Amino acid sequence: GQTVASTLPGGWAAAPPPSVCADAVHKSPDVLVVGAGVIGCATAYHLALKGASVTVLDTRGVGASQSSKSWGFCRQQGRDLRELELMREAMERWRSLESELGFAVGWQSVGNLALCDSEERYNQFKKWMPLAAQHGLDTEMLDERGVKEVLPGLAGRWLGGVWT
């Protein structure tokens, strides 16, 4: 089998490799989750925390389908007001997940820049900024110079952007 490093930078342990259980087809779990992407695995994890026996099935493996194609953004800027509390909760979960699980999940909070190439988009973000402030988001409206400071090699002309 494949060997997984026991420790990662920062002292985190590597996640245990997924296992294929030949007996799973002979047992009846409380819940059967179809799909081992981020949503399926999170669902299974939280059900197991509540005491349910859970089996996860996927034709391709853990995180091998759509979840493997995501860039992993947890975008904050420009969210609908109804999404802001859920987004904040998601950010908190990602920040605390490695400590909770005891191994590295690869989460890095490095920021996200939404660029504005039109006055309309720039003004939409300007209107959104008070909502961000009301919900305690660490979001900053940048002008053209501010965008170049965040991304010095960025080509093109940008009116500004929103940095979180």
mmCIF file of C-alpha atoms in Angstrom:
data_model
loop_
_atom_site.group_PDB
_atom_site.id
_atom_site.type_symbol
_atom_site.label_atom_id
_atom_site.label_comp_id
_atom_site.label_asym_id
_atom_site.label_seq_id
_atom_site.Cartn_x
_atom_site.Cartn_y
_atom_site.Cartn_z
ATOM 1 C CA GLY A 1 0.000 0.000 0.000
ATOM 2 C CA GLN A 2 0.812 3.660 -0.149
ATOM 3 C CA THR A 3 2.621 5.177 2.841
ATOM 4 C CA VAL A 4 1.366 8.496 4.195
ATOM 5 C CA ALA A 5 3.805 10.789 6.010
ATOM 6 C CA SER A 6 3.088 10.711 9.721
ATOM 7 C CA THR A 7 3.743 14.393 10.323
ATOM 8 C CA LEU A 8 3.447 17.523 8.229
ATOM 9 C CA PRO A 9 4.928 21.000 8.585
ATOM 10 C CA GLY A 10 3.730 22.654 11.766
ATOM 11 C CA GLY A 11 3.677 19.313 13.576
ATOM 12 C CA TRP A 12 0.289 18.249 12.194
ATOM 13 C CA ALA A 13 -0.318 14.559 11.703
ATOM 14 C CA ALA A 14 -1.374 13.359 8.270
ATOM 15 C CA ALA A 15 -4.962 12.237 7.856
ATOM 16 C CA PRO A 16 -5.374 8.484 8.004
ATOM 17 C CA PRO A 17 -5.893 7.021 4.534
ATOM 18 C CA PRO A 18 -9.473 6.106 3.621
ATOM 19 C CA SER A 19 -10.264 2.451 3.943
ATOM 20 C CA VAL A 20 -12.378 0.178 1.814
ATOM 21 C CA CYS A 21 -14.536 -2.021 3.977
ATOM 22 C CA ALA A 22 -15.552 -5.245 2.241
ATOM 23 C CA ASP A 23 -18.028 -5.918 5.071
ATOM 24 C CA ALA A 24 -19.890 -2.639 4.459
ATOM 25 C CA VAL A 25 -22.284 -4.274 2.017
ATOM 26 C CA HIS A 26 -23.256 -6.829 4.664
ATOM 27 C CA LYS A 27 -23.945 -4.289 7.421
ATOM 28 C CA SER A 28 -26.824 -1.853 7.565
ATOM 29 C CA PRO A 29 -25.640 1.615 8.588
ATOM 30 C CA ASP A 30 -27.997 4.155 10.077
ATOM 31 C CA VAL A 31 -27.169 6.434 7.147
ATOM 32 C CA LEU A 32 -25.768 5.810 3.699
ATOM 33 C CA VAL A 33 -24.091 8.863 2.159
ATOM 34 C CA VAL A 34 -23.606 8.750 -1.597
ATOM 35 C CA GLY A 35 -20.699 10.933 -2.649
ATOM 36 C CA ALA A 36 -17.340 11.344 -0.908
ATOM 37 C CA GLY A 37 -16.765 14.964 -1.816
ATOM 38 C CA VAL A 38 -16.545 17.787 0.703
ATOM 39 C CA ILE A 39 -20.325 17.837 1.278
ATOM 40 C CA GLY A 40 -20.721 14.065 1.574
ATOM 41 C CA CYS A 41 -17.727 13.703 3.900
ATOM 42 C CA ALA A 42 -18.807 16.641 6.068
ATOM 43 C CA THR A 43 -22.316 15.192 6.297
ATOM 44 C CA ALA A 44 -20.965 11.791 7.291
ATOM 45 C CA TYR A 45 -18.591 13.330 9.838
ATOM 46 C CA HIS A 46 -21.308 15.332 11.593
ATOM 47 C CA LEU A 47 -23.744 12.410 11.595
ATOM 48 C CA ALA A 48 -21.044 10.206 13.148
ATOM 49 C CA LEU A 49 -20.414 12.866 15.814
ATOM 50 C CA LYS A 50 -24.104 12.568 16.692
ATOM 51 C CA GLY A 51 -23.702 8.797 17.090
ATOM 52 C CA ALA A 52 -24.995 7.510 13.759
ATOM 53 C CA SER A 53 -23.222 4.670 11.986
ATOM 54 C CA VAL A 54 -22.422 5.988 8.533
ATOM 55 C CA THR A 55 -21.183 4.448 5.309
ATOM 56 C CA VAL A 56 -19.916 6.700 2.515
ATOM 57 C CA LEU A 57 -19.969 5.416 -1.053
ATOM 58 C CA ASP A 58 -18.325 6.991 -4.067
ATOM 59 C CA THR A 59 -17.466 5.544 -7.446
ATOM 60 C CA ARG A 60 -14.158 7.414 -7.708
ATOM 61 C CA GLY A 61 -12.891 7.849 -4.136
ATOM 62 C CA VAL A 62 -12.679 10.543 -1.501
ATOM 63 C CA GLY A 63 -12.587 14.022 -2.998
ATOM 64 C CA ALA A 64 -11.934 12.628 -6.482
ATOM 65 C CA SER A 65 -14.809 14.189 -8.400
ATOM 66 C CA GLN A 66 -16.056 17.778 -8.235
ATOM 67 C CA SER A 67 -14.359 18.559 -4.902
ATOM 68 C CA SER A 68 -10.962 17.911 -6.511
ATOM 69 C CA LYS A 69 -11.663 20.565 -9.143
ATOM 70 C CA SER A 70 -12.449 23.401 -6.761
ATOM 71 C CA TRP A 71 -9.854 26.048 -6.082
ATOM 72 C CA GLY A 72 -10.958 25.972 -2.468
ATOM 73 C CA PHE A 73 -12.189 29.547 -2.260
ATOM 74 C CA CYS A 74 -14.372 30.584 0.642
ATOM 75 C CA ARG A 75 -15.441 33.826 -0.965
ATOM 76 C CA GLN A 76 -16.700 36.484 1.402
ATOM 77 C CA GLN A 77 -17.084 39.567 -0.754
ATOM 78 C CA GLY A 78 -20.297 40.373 -2.582
ATOM 79 C CA ARG A 79 -22.364 37.801 -0.715
ATOM 80 C CA ASP A 80 -26.100 38.152 -0.448
ATOM 81 C CA LEU A 81 -27.137 39.374 2.990
ATOM 82 C CA ARG A 82 -28.879 36.030 3.622
ATOM 83 C CA GLU A 83 -25.576 34.183 3.094
ATOM 84 C CA LEU A 84 -23.330 36.248 5.360
ATOM 85 C CA GLU A 85 -23.942 34.395 8.614
ATOM 86 C CA LEU A 86 -23.500 31.007 6.935
ATOM 87 C CA MET A 87 -20.298 32.212 5.273
ATOM 88 C CA ARG A 88 -18.929 33.445 8.607
ATOM 89 C CA GLU A 89 -19.714 30.073 10.189
ATOM 90 C CA ALA A 90 -17.964 28.282 7.302
ATOM 91 C CA MET A 91 -14.836 30.404 7.786
ATOM 92 C CA GLU A 92 -14.788 29.625 11.512
ATOM 93 C CA ARG A 93 -15.203 25.897 10.826
ATOM 94 C CA TRP A 94 -12.247 25.901 8.418
ATOM 95 C CA ARG A 95 -10.076 27.796 10.925
ATOM 96 C CA SER A 96 -10.797 25.305 13.720
ATOM 97 C CA LEU A 97 -11.050 22.047 11.767
ATOM 98 C CA GLU A 98 -7.392 20.993 11.990
ATOM 99 C CA SER A 99 -7.414 21.332 15.781
ATOM 100 C CA GLU A 100 -10.693 19.454 16.019
ATOM 101 C CA LEU A 101 -9.548 16.571 13.808
ATOM 102 C CA GLY A 102 -5.932 16.471 14.969
ATOM 103 C CA PHE A 103 -4.474 16.432 11.476
ATOM 104 C CA ALA A 104 -3.832 18.816 8.608
ATOM 105 C CA VAL A 105 -6.590 19.480 6.094
ATOM 106 C CA GLY A 106 -4.598 21.919 3.958
ATOM 107 C CA TRP A 107 -6.640 25.021 4.796
ATOM 108 C CA GLN A 108 -4.856 28.298 4.122
ATOM 109 C CA SER A 109 -6.531 31.639 4.603
ATOM 110 C CA VAL A 110 -4.564 33.836 2.225
ATOM 111 C CA GLY A 111 -7.146 36.325 0.995
ATOM 112 C CA ASN A 112 -9.278 36.809 -2.055
ATOM 113 C CA LEU A 113 -9.380 39.737 -4.449
ATOM 114 C CA ALA A 114 -12.487 40.499 -6.509
ATOM 115 C CA LEU A 115 -11.460 42.808 -9.328
ATOM 116 C CA CYS A 116 -13.608 45.599 -10.756
ATOM 117 C CA ASP A 117 -13.253 46.410 -14.430
ATOM 118 C CA SER A 118 -16.352 48.616 -14.646
ATOM 119 C CA GLU A 119 -17.892 51.473 -12.673
ATOM 120 C CA GLU A 120 -21.033 49.361 -12.252
ATOM 121 C CA ARG A 121 -19.183 46.506 -10.519
ATOM 122 C CA TYR A 122 -17.111 48.942 -8.448
ATOM 123 C CA ASN A 123 -20.287 50.726 -7.267
ATOM 124 C CA GLN A 124 -22.003 47.418 -6.447
ATOM 125 C CA PHE A 125 -19.138 46.565 -4.111
ATOM 126 C CA LYS A 126 -19.167 50.056 -2.605
ATOM 127 C CA LYS A 127 -22.855 49.544 -1.738
ATOM 128 C CA TRP A 128 -22.020 46.136 -0.257
ATOM 129 C CA MET A 129 -19.217 47.365 2.019
ATOM 130 C CA PRO A 130 -21.535 48.600 4.841
ATOM 131 C CA LEU A 131 -23.066 45.090 5.022
ATOM 132 C CA ALA A 132 -19.575 43.649 5.364
ATOM 133 C CA ALA A 133 -18.814 46.053 8.201
ATOM 134 C CA GLN A 134 -22.097 45.245 9.984
ATOM 135 C CA HIS A 135 -21.179 41.548 9.934
ATOM 136 C CA GLY A 136 -17.593 42.062 11.066
ATOM 137 C CA LEU A 137 -15.952 41.000 7.803
ATOM 138 C CA ASP A 138 -12.349 41.974 7.318
ATOM 139 C CA THR A 139 -12.959 43.450 3.866
ATOM 140 C CA GLU A 140 -11.260 46.401 2.210
ATOM 141 C CA MET A 141 -12.246 48.402 -0.873
ATOM 142 C CA LEU A 142 -9.166 49.044 -3.033
ATOM 143 C CA ASP A 143 -8.592 51.634 -5.710
ATOM 144 C CA GLU A 144 -6.423 50.944 -8.770
ATOM 145 C CA ARG A 145 -3.223 51.628 -6.819
ATOM 146 C CA GLY A 146 -4.323 49.329 -3.986
ATOM 147 C CA VAL A 147 -4.960 46.491 -6.451
ATOM 148 C CA LYS A 148 -1.431 46.900 -7.836
ATOM 149 C CA GLU A 149 -0.028 46.740 -4.285
ATOM 150 C CA VAL A 150 -1.791 43.428 -3.632
ATOM 151 C CA LEU A 151 -0.934 41.994 -7.070
ATOM 152 C CA PRO A 152 2.060 43.925 -8.418
ATOM 153 C CA GLY A 153 2.374 41.860 -11.602
ATOM 154 C CA LEU A 154 -1.305 42.024 -12.560
ATOM 155 C CA ALA A 155 -1.811 42.984 -16.200
ATOM 156 C CA GLY A 156 -4.646 45.129 -17.453
ATOM 157 C CA ARG A 157 -6.413 48.168 -16.121
ATOM 158 C CA TRP A 158 -8.595 47.727 -13.060
ATOM 159 C CA LEU A 159 -10.704 50.423 -11.406
ATOM 160 C CA GLY A 160 -10.227 48.706 -8.080
ATOM 161 C CA GLY A 161 -11.309 45.672 -6.151
ATOM 162 C CA VAL A 162 -12.453 44.214 -2.869
ATOM 163 C CA TRP A 163 -9.870 42.391 -0.743
ATOM 164 C CA THR A 164 -10.784 39.953 2.032
#
